[in-house]
Tab-separated table of C-alpha atoms and ligand atoms in Angstrom:
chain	number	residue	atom	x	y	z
A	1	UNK	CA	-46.493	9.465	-15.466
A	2	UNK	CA	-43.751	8.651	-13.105
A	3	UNK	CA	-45.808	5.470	-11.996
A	4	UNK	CA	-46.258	4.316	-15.366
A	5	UNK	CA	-42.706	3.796	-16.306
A	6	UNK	CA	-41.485	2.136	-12.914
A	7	UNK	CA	-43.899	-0.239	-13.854
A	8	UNK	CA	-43.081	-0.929	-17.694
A	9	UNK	CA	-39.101	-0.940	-16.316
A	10	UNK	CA	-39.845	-3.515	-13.545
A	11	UNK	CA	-41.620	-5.297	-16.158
A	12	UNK	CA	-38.951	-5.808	-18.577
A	13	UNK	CA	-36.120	-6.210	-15.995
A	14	UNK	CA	-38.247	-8.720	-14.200
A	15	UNK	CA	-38.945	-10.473	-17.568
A	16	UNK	CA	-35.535	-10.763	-19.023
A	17	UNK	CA	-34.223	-11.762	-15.444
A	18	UNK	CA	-36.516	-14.560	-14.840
A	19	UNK	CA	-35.752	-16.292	-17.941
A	20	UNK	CA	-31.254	-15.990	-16.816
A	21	UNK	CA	-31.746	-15.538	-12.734
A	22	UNK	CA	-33.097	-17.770	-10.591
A	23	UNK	CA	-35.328	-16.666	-7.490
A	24	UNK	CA	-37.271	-17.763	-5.046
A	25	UNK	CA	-39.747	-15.095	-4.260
A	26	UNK	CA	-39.721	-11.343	-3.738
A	27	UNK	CA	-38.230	-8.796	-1.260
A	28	UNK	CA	-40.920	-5.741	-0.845
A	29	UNK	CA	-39.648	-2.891	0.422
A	30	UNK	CA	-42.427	-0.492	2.610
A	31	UNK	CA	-42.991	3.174	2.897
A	32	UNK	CA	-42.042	4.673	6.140
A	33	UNK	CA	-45.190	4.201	8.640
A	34	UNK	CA	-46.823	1.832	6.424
A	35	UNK	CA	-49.113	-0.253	8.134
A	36	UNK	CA	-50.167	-2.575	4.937
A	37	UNK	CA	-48.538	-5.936	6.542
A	38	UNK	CA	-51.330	-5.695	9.256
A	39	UNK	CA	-54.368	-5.544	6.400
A	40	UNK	CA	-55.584	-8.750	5.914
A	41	UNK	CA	-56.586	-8.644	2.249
A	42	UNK	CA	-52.949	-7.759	1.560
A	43	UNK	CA	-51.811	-10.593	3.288
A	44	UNK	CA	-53.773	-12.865	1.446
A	45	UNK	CA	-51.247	-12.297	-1.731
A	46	UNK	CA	-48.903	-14.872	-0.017
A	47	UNK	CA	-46.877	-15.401	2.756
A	48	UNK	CA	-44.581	-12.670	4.240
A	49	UNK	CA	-42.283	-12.739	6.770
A	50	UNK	CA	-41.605	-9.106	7.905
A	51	UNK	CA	-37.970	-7.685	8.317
A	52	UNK	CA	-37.237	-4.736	10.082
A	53	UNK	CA	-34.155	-3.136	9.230
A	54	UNK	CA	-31.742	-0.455	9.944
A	55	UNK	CA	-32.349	1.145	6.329
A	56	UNK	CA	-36.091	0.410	6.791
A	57	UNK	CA	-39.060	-1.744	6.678
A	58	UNK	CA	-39.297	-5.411	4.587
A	59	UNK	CA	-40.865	-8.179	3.967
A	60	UNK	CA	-39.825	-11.384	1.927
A	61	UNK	CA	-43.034	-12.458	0.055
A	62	UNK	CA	-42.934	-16.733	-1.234
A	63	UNK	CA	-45.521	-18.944	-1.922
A	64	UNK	CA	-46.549	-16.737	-4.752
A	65	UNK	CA	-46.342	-17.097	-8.232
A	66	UNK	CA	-47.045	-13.406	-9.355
A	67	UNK	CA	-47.356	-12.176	-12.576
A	68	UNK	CA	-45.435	-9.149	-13.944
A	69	UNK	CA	-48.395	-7.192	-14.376
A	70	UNK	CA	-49.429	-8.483	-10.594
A	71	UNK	CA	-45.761	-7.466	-9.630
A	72	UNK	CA	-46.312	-3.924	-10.983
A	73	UNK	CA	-49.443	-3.640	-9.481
A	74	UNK	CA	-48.092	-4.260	-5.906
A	75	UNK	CA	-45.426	-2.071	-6.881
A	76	UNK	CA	-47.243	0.549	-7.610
A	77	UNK	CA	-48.992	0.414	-4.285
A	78	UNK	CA	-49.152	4.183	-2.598
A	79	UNK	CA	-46.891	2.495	0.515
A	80	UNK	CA	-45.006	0.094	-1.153
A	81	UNK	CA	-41.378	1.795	-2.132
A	82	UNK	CA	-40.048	-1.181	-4.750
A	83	UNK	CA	-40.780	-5.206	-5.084
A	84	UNK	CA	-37.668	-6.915	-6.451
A	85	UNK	CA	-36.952	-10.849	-7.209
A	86	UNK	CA	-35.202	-12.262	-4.053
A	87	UNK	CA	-32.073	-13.849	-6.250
A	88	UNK	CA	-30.229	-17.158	-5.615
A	89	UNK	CA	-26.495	-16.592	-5.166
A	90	UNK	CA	-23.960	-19.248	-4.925
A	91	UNK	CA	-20.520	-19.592	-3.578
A	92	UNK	CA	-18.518	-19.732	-6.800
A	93	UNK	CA	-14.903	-21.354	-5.857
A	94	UNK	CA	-13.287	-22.607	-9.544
A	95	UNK	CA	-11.170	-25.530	-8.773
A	96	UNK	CA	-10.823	-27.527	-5.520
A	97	UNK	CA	-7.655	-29.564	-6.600
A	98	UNK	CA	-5.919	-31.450	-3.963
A	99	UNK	CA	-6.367	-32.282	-0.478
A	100	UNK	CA	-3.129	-31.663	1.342
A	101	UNK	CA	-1.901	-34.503	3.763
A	102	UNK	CA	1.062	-32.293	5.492
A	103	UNK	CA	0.493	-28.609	4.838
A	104	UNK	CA	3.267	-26.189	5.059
A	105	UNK	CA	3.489	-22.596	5.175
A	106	UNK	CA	6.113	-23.304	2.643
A	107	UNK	CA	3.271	-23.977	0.383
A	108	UNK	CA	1.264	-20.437	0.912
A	109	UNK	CA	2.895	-18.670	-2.124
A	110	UNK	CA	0.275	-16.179	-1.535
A	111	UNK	CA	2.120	-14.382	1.421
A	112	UNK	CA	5.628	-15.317	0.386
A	113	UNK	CA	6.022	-16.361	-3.155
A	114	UNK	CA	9.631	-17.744	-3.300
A	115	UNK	CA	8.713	-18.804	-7.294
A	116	UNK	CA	9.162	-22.502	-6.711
A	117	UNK	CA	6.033	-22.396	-4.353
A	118	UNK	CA	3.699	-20.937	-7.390
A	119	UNK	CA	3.687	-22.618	-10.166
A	120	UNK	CA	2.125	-25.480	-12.499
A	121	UNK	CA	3.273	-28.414	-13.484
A	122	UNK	CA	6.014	-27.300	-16.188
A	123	UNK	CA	6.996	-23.770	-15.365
A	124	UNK	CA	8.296	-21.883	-12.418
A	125	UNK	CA	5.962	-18.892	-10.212
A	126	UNK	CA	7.835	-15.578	-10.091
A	127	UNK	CA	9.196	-14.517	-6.623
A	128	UNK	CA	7.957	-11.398	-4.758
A	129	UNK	CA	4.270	-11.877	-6.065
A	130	UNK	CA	2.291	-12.274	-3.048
A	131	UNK	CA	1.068	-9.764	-0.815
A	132	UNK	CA	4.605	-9.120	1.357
A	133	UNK	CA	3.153	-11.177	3.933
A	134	UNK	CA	6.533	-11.505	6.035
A	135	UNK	CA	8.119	-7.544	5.815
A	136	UNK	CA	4.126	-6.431	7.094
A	137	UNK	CA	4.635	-8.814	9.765
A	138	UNK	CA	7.681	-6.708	11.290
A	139	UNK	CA	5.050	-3.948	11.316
A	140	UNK	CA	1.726	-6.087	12.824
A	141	UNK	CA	0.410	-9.360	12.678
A	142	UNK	CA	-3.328	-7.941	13.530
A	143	UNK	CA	-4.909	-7.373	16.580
A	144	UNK	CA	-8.241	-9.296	18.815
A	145	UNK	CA	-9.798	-5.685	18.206
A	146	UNK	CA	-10.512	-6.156	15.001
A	147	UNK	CA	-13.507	-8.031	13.966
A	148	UNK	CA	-13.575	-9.742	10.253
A	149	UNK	CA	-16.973	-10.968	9.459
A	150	UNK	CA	-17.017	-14.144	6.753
A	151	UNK	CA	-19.976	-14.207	5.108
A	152	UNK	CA	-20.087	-17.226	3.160
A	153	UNK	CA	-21.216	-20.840	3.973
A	154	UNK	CA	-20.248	-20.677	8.049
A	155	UNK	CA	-16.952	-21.477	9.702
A	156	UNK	CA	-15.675	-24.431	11.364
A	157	UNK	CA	-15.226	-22.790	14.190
A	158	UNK	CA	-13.636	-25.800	16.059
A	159	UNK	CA	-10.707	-26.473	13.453
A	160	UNK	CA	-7.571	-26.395	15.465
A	161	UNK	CA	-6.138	-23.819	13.523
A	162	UNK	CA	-8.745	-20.814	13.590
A	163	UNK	CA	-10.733	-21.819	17.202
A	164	UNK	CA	-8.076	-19.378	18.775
A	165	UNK	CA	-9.306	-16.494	16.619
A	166	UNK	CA	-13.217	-16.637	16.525
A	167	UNK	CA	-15.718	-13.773	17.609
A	168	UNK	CA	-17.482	-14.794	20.102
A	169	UNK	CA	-20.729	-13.082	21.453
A	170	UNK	CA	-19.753	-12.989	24.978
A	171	UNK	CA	-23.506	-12.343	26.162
A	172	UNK	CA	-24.993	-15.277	24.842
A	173	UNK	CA	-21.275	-17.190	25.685
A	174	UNK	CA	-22.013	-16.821	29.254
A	175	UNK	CA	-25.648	-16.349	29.242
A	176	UNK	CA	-28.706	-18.333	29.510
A	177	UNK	CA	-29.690	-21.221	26.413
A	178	UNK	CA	-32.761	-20.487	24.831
A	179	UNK	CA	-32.273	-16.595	26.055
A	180	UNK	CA	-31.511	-14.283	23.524
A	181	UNK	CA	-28.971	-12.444	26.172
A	182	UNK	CA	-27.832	-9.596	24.867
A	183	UNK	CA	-31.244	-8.433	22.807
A	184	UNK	CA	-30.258	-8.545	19.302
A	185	UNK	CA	-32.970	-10.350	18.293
A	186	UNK	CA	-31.224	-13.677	18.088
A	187	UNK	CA	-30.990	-16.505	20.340
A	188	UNK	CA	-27.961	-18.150	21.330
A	189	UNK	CA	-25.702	-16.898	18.607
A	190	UNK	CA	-22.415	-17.304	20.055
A	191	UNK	CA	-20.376	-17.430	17.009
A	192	UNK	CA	-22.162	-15.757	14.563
A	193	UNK	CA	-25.667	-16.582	12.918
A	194	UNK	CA	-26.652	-18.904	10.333
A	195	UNK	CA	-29.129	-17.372	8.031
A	196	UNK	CA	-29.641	-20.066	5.469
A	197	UNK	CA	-31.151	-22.675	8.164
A	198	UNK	CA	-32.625	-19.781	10.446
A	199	UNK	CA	-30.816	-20.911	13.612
A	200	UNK	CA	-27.545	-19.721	15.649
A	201	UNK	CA	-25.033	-22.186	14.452
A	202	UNK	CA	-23.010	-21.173	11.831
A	203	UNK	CA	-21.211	-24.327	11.182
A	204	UNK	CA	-19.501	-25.057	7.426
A	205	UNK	CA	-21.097	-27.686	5.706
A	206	UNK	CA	-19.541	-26.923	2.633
A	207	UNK	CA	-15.993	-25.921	3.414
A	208	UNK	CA	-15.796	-22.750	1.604
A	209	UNK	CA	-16.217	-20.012	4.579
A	210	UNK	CA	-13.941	-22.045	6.439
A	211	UNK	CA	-11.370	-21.729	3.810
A	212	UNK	CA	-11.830	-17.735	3.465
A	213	UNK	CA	-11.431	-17.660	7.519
A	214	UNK	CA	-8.120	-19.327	6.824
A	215	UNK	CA	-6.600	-17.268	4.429
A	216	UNK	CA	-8.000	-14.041	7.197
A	217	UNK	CA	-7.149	-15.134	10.142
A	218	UNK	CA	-5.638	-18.638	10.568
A	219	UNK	CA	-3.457	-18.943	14.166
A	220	UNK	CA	0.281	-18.566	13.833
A	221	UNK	CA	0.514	-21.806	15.694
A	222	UNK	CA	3.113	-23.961	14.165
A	223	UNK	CA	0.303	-26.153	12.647
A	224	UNK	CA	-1.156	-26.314	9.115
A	225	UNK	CA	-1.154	-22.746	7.613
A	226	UNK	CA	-0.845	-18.961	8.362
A	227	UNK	CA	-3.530	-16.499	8.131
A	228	UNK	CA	-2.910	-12.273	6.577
A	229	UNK	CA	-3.773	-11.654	10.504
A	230	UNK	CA	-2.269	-13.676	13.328
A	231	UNK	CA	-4.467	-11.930	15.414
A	232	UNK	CA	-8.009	-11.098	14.512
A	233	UNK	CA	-12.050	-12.044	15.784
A	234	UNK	CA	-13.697	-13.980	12.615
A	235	UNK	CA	-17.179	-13.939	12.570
A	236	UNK	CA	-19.162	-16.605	11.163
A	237	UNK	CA	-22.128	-15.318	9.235
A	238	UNK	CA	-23.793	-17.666	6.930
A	239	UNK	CA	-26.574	-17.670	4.418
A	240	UNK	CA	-25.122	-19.794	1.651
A	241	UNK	CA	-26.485	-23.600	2.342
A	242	UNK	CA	-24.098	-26.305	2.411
A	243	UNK	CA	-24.319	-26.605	-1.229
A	244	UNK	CA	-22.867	-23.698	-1.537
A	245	UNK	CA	-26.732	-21.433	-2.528
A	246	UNK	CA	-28.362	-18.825	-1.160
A	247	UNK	CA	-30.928	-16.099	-1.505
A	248	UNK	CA	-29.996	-12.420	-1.266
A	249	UNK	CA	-33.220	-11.496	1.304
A	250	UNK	CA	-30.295	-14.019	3.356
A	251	UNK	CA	-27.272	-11.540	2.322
A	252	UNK	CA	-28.941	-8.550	3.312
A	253	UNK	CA	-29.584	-10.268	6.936
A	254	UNK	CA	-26.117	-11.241	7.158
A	255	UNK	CA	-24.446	-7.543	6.347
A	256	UNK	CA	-27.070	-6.329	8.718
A	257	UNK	CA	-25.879	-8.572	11.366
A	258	UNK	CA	-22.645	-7.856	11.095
A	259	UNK	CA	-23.212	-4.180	11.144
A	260	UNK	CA	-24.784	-4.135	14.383
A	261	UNK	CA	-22.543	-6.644	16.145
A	262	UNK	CA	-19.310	-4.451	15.542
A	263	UNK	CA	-17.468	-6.000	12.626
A	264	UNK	CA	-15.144	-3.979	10.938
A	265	UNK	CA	-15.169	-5.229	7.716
A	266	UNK	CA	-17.041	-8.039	6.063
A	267	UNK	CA	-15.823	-10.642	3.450
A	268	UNK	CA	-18.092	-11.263	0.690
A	269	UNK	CA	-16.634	-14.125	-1.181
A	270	UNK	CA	-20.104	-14.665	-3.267
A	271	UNK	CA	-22.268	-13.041	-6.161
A	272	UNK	CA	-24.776	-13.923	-8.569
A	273	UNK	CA	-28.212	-12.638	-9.147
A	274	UNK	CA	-29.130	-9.334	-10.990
A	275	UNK	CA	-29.130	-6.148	-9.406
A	276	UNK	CA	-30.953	-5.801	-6.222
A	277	UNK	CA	-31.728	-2.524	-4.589
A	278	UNK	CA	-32.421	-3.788	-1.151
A	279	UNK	CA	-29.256	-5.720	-0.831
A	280	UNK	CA	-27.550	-2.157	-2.340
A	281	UNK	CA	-28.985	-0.583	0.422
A	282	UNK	CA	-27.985	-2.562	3.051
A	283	UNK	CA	-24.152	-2.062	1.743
A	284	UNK	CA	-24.495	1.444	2.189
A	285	UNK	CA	-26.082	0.929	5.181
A	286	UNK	CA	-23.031	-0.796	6.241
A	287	UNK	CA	-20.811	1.413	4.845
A	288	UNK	CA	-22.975	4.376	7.040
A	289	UNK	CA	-22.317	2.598	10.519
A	290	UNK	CA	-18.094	2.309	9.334
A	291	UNK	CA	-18.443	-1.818	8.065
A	292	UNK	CA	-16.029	-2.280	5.380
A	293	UNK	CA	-17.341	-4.912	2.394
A	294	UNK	CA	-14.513	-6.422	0.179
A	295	UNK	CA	-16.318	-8.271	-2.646
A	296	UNK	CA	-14.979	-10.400	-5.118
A	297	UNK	CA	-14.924	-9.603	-8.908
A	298	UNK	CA	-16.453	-12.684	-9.478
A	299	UNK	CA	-15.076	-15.906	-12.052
A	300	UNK	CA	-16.648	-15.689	-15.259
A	301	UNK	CA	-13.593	-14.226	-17.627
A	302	UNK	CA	-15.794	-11.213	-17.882
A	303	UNK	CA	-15.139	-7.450	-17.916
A	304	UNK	CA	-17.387	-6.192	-14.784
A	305	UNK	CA	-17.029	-2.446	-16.676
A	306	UNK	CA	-19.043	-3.795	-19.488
A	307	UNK	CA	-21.377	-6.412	-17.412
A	308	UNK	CA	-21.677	-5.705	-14.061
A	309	UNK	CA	-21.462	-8.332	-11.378
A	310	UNK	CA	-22.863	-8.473	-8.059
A	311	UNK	CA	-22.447	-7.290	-4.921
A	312	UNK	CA	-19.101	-6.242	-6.436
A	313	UNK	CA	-20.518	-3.560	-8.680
A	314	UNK	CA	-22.583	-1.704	-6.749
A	315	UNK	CA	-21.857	2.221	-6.607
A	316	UNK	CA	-21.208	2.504	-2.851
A	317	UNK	CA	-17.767	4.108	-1.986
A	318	UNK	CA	-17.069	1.384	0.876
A	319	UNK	CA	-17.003	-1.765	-1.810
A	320	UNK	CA	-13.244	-2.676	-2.358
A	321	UNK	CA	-14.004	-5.254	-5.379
A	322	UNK	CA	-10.833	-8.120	-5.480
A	323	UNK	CA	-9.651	-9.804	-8.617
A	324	UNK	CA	-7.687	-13.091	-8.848
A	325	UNK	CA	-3.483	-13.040	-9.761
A	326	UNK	CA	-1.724	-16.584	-9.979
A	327	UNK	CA	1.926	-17.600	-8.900
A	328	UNK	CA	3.501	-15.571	-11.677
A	329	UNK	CA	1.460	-12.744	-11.029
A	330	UNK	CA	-0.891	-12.516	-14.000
A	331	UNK	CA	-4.868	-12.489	-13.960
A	332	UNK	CA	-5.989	-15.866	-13.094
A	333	UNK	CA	-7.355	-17.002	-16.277
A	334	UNK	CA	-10.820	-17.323	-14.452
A	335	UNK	CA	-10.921	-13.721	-13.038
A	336	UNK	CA	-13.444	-11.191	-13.731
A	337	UNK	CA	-11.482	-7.604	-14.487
A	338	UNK	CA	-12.389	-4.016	-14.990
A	339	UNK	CA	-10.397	-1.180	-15.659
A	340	UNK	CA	-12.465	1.114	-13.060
A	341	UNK	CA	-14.796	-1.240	-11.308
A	342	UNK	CA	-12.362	-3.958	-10.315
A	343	UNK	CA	-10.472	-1.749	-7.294
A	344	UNK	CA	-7.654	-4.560	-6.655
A	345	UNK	CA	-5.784	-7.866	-7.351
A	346	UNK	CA	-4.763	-10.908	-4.807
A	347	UNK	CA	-3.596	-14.151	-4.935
A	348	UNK	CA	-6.350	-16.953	-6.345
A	349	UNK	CA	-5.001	-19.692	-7.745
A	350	UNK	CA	-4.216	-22.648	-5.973
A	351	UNK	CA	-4.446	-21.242	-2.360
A	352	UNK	CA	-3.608	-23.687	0.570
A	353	UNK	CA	-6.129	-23.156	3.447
A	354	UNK	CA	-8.451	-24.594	6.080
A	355	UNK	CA	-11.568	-26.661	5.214
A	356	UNK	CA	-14.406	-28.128	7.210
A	357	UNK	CA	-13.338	-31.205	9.604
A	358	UNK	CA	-9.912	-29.201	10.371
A	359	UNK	CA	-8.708	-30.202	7.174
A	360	UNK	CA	-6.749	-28.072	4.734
A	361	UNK	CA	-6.849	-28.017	0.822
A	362	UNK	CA	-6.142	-25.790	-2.276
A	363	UNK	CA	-8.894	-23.899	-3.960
A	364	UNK	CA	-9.241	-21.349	-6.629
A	365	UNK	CA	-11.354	-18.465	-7.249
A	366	UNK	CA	-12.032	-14.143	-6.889
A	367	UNK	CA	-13.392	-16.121	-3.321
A	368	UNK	CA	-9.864	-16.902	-2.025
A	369	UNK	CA	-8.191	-13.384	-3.423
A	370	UNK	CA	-11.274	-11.417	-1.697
A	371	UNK	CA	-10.273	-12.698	1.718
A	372	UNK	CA	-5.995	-11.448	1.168
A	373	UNK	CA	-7.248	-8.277	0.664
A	374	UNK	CA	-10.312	-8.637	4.066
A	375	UNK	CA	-6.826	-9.718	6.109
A	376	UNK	CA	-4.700	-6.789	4.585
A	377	UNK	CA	-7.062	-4.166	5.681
A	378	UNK	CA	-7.315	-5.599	8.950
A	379	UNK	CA	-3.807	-4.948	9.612
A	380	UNK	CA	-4.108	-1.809	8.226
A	381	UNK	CA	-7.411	-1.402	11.082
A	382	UNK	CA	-4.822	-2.526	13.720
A	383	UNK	CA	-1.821	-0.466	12.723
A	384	UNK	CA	-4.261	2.784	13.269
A	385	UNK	CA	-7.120	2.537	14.679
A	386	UNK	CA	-9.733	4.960	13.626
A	387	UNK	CA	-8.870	4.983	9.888
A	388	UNK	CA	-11.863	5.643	8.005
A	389	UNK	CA	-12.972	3.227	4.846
A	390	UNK	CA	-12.790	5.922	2.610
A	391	UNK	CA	-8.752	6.364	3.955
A	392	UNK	CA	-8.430	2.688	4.129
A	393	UNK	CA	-9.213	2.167	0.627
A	394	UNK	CA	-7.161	4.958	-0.684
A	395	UNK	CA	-4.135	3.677	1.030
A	396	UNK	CA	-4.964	-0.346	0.003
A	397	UNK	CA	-5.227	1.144	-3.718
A	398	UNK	CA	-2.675	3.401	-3.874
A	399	UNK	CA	0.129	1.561	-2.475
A	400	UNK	CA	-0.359	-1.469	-4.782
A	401	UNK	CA	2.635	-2.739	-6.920
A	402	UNK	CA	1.540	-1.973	-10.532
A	403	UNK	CA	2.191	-5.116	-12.531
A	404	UNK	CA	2.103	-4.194	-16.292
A	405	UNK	CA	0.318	-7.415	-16.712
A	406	UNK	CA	-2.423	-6.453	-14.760
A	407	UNK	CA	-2.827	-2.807	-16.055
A	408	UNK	CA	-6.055	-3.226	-18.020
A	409	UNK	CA	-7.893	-5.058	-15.454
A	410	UNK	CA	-8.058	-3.001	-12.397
A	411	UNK	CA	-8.039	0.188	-11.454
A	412	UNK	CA	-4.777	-0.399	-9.366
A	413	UNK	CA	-2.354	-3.582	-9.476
A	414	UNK	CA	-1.387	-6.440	-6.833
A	415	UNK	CA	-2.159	-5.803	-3.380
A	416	UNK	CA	0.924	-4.955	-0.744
A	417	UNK	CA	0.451	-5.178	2.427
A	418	UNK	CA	4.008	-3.629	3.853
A	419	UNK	CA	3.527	-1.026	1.313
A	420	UNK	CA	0.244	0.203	1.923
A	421	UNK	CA	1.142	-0.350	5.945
A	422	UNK	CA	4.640	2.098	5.456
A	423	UNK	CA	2.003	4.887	3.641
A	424	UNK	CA	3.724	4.334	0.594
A	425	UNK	CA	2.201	5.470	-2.560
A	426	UNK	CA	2.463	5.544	-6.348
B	1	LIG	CA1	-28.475	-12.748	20.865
C-alpha cells in the first residue's frame, strides 16, 4: 500500500514540476549495500555516474528521457530509496548597476551607513542601518582559522584584494600535479573545486562568487573595499557555470566538499528548483559534521511561509535563511520574506564589492545580504571558538535590531554584528 502512493505522489510532483522546473536528469538515491549499479540490465536505463557520499550511496542518471510511470517504476525498485529530478539552479543577483572606477569604503553603506552613502537618486539612506561593521571591529576583525566556503560561480582568487585571504589546500599546494595529494578524491584542488566543469579550478567566470567573497572576506588593505572579516580562509566552491546555472546533483557535491575539507560555514547565495531530498540531506549532513549554511531568501517578492524556496526552506536547524534591507533599512523591494522561515535581514541593495578581473561593482540581491550575515558569523566563530550552530544562530537572531519595518518579514530584524558579538539580546 505504502508503495503505491510513493509512486502516485512522485507522479504528480514530477508532473507539475516538469512543466515550471527545469532539469537535466535524475539523482537516484540507493539502499544501503545495494549492488544494482554493477547489474548490467540496470545499467542499460542510461548513463550513471555513481556518487558516494557521506549520507550514502548515488548516482546521477542523464541520457534518459523516462517516463513518470518509468520513474515510479525505478522508484519502486526493492534497493532504490527515492529518484528525484536533478534541478537547474541559477545565481539570481537583481541589478548589476554601475561599475565603479575609484571604489571607496566610503561607499560600503552596508557596514557603516552614514545616510548619505545609502540612498537613490532623490532621497537620503538612514544612518546606523548596516550591520555595525566598525564598533565589531574593536571586538575582532576575524581570524585565518576560520574557513568560509562560497559556493556560487568560483572566486577570482587572484584579485588583489581577496588573494591574501583564500583557503588554500596546502597538500595539493606543495604536492605533486596530476597527484591527488592529500586523498580526497580530487586532483590538484588547491583553491577549492569547480563542480560545474568537473576540474580543480574554481575560477569566476561570471563575477558573482567573487562578489560574495568580497562582501566575506575582502583584505583590509587600503585598496578597493572592506570585507565583514579582515581575516578569514574563503573557499572557492563552484557548481554554477559562468552563466550563472547549475544543477543541484552539483550543489550537493559542493556542500559535501566543503564538509570534509573543514569549512565552517558555507555561503549559499543561489536557489531555484523544487524540493530535493538529496540536496536536503546533504544540508543536514553538513549541519551533522558542525558546517554552518546561510542561504538566501531568494528575489521573487514572495512570502517563503506560503511558497517555499530553496535551499532556504529546508527544515534543518543549521539553515540561517538571509533577506535583503536597503540604505534606509526597509525590505528591498525584491526580497523574499517570511514571518518564521526567513531567520534574518542584511544589506542588498546596491552593494559595492569585488568582481572577476579585480574589478569592483554594485549589485543587488538576497545573494549579496546572504554573504553579511556568512562574514558576521565568522566573527562570531573567531570571537569563541567552539560555539555550536545551534548557539551561533541563537545569538545572530536574537541580538538583531528589530526594525518595525521589517517586523512581518522575518522572524528577527537587521543583523548586528557588535550586538550579537557583546551577547546582547532582545
Ligand atoms: Ca586533493
Amino acid at each position: 500500500m505504502k508503495k503505491v502512493i510513493l509512486s502516485c505522489a512522485l507522479a504528480l510532483t514530477f508532473g507539475t514540476a516538469a512543466a515550471s522546473q527545469d532539469f537535466n536528469g535524475y539523482i537516484v538515491k540507493f539502499k544501503k549495500g545495494s549492488n544494482l549499479l554493477e547489474q548490467k540490465s540496470f545499467k542499460s536505463i542510461g548513463n550513471f555516474e555513481k556518487l558516494s557520499l557521506s549520507f550514502g550511496d548515488f548516482a546521477k542518471l542523464t541520457n534518459v528521457n523516462l517516463s513518470n510511470k518509468a520513474i515510479s517504476e525505478l522508484a519502486n525498485n526493492p534497493e532504490i530509496e527515492y529518484v528525484e529530478p536533478n534541478w537547474i539552479i541559477k545565481v539570481d543577483p537583481v541589478d548589476n548597476s554601475e561599475v565603479a572606477a575609484d571604489p571607496k569604503y566610503s561607499q560600503q553603506w552596508g557596514l557603516i551607513n552614514t545616510g548619505k552613502n545609502s540612498g537613490g537618486w532623490f532621497s537620503p539612506g538612514k544612518a546606523g542601518e548596516d550591520v555595525n561593521a566598525e564598533k565589531a571591529w574593536e571586538i575582532t576583525k576575524g581570524s585565518k582559522d576560520i574557513i568560509v566556503a562560497v559556493i556560487d560561480t568560483g572566486i577570482d582568487y587572484r584579485h588583489p584584494d581577496l588573494k591574501e585571504n583564500l583557503w588554500t589546500n596546502d597538500a595539493e599546494l606543495n604536492g605533486i600535479e596530476g597527484v591527488d595529494d592529500d586523498g580526497n578524491g580530487y586532483v590538484d584542488d588547491i583553491y577549492g573545486y569547480d563542480f560545474a566543469n568537473n576540474d580543480a579550478d574554481p575560477v569566476d567566470g561570471h563575477s558573482h562568487g567573487t562578489h560574495c567573497a568580497g562582501v566575506i572576506g575582502a583584505s583590509h588593505n587600503s585598496i578597493g573595499v572592506k570585507g565583514v572579516m579582515a581575516n578569514v580562509k574563503l573557499m572557492g566552491i563552484k557548481f554554477l557555470s559562468d552563466s550563472g546555472s547549475g544543477e543541484t546533483i552539483g550543489a550537493i557535491k559542493s556542500i559535501e566538499y566543503a564538509t570534509k575539507m573543514g569549512a565552517h560555514i558555507t555561503s549559499n547565495s543561489w536557489g531555484g528548483g523544487a524540493k530535493s531530498e538529496a540536496l536536503k540531506e546533504a544540508i543536514q549532513a553538513a549541519y551533522d559534521a558542525g558546517t554552518m549554511f546561510v542561504a538566501a531568501a531568494g528575489n521573487s517578492r514572495a512570502d517563503n511561509d506560503a511558497k517555499p524556496s530553496y535551499p532556504a526552506s529546508y527544515a534543518v536547524d543549521g539553515i540561517v535563511t538571509v533577506g535583503a534591507m536597503d540604505g534606509k533599512g526597509n525590505r528591498s523591494s525584491f526580497s523574499n520574506y517570511g514571518k518564521t522561515s526567513v531567520h534574518v535581514f542584511a544589506p542588498g541593495s546596491n552593494i559595492l564589492s569585488t568582481v572577476k578581473n579585480g574589478s569592483y561593482k554594485k549589485m543587488s540581491g538576497t545573494s549579496m545580504a546572504t554573504p553579511f550575515v556568512s562574514g558576521v558569523l565568522g566573527l562570531l566563530l573567531a570571537n569563541e571558538p567552539g560555539i555550536t550552530i545551534k548557539e551561533a544562530k541563537e545569538r545572530l537572531m536574537e541580538s538583531t535590531v528589530l526594525n518595525s519595518s521589517l517586523s512581518n518579514y522575518a522572524a528577527s530584524g537587521r543583523v548586528d554584528a557588535y550586538r550579537m558579538l557583546m551577547n546582547e539580546r532582545n
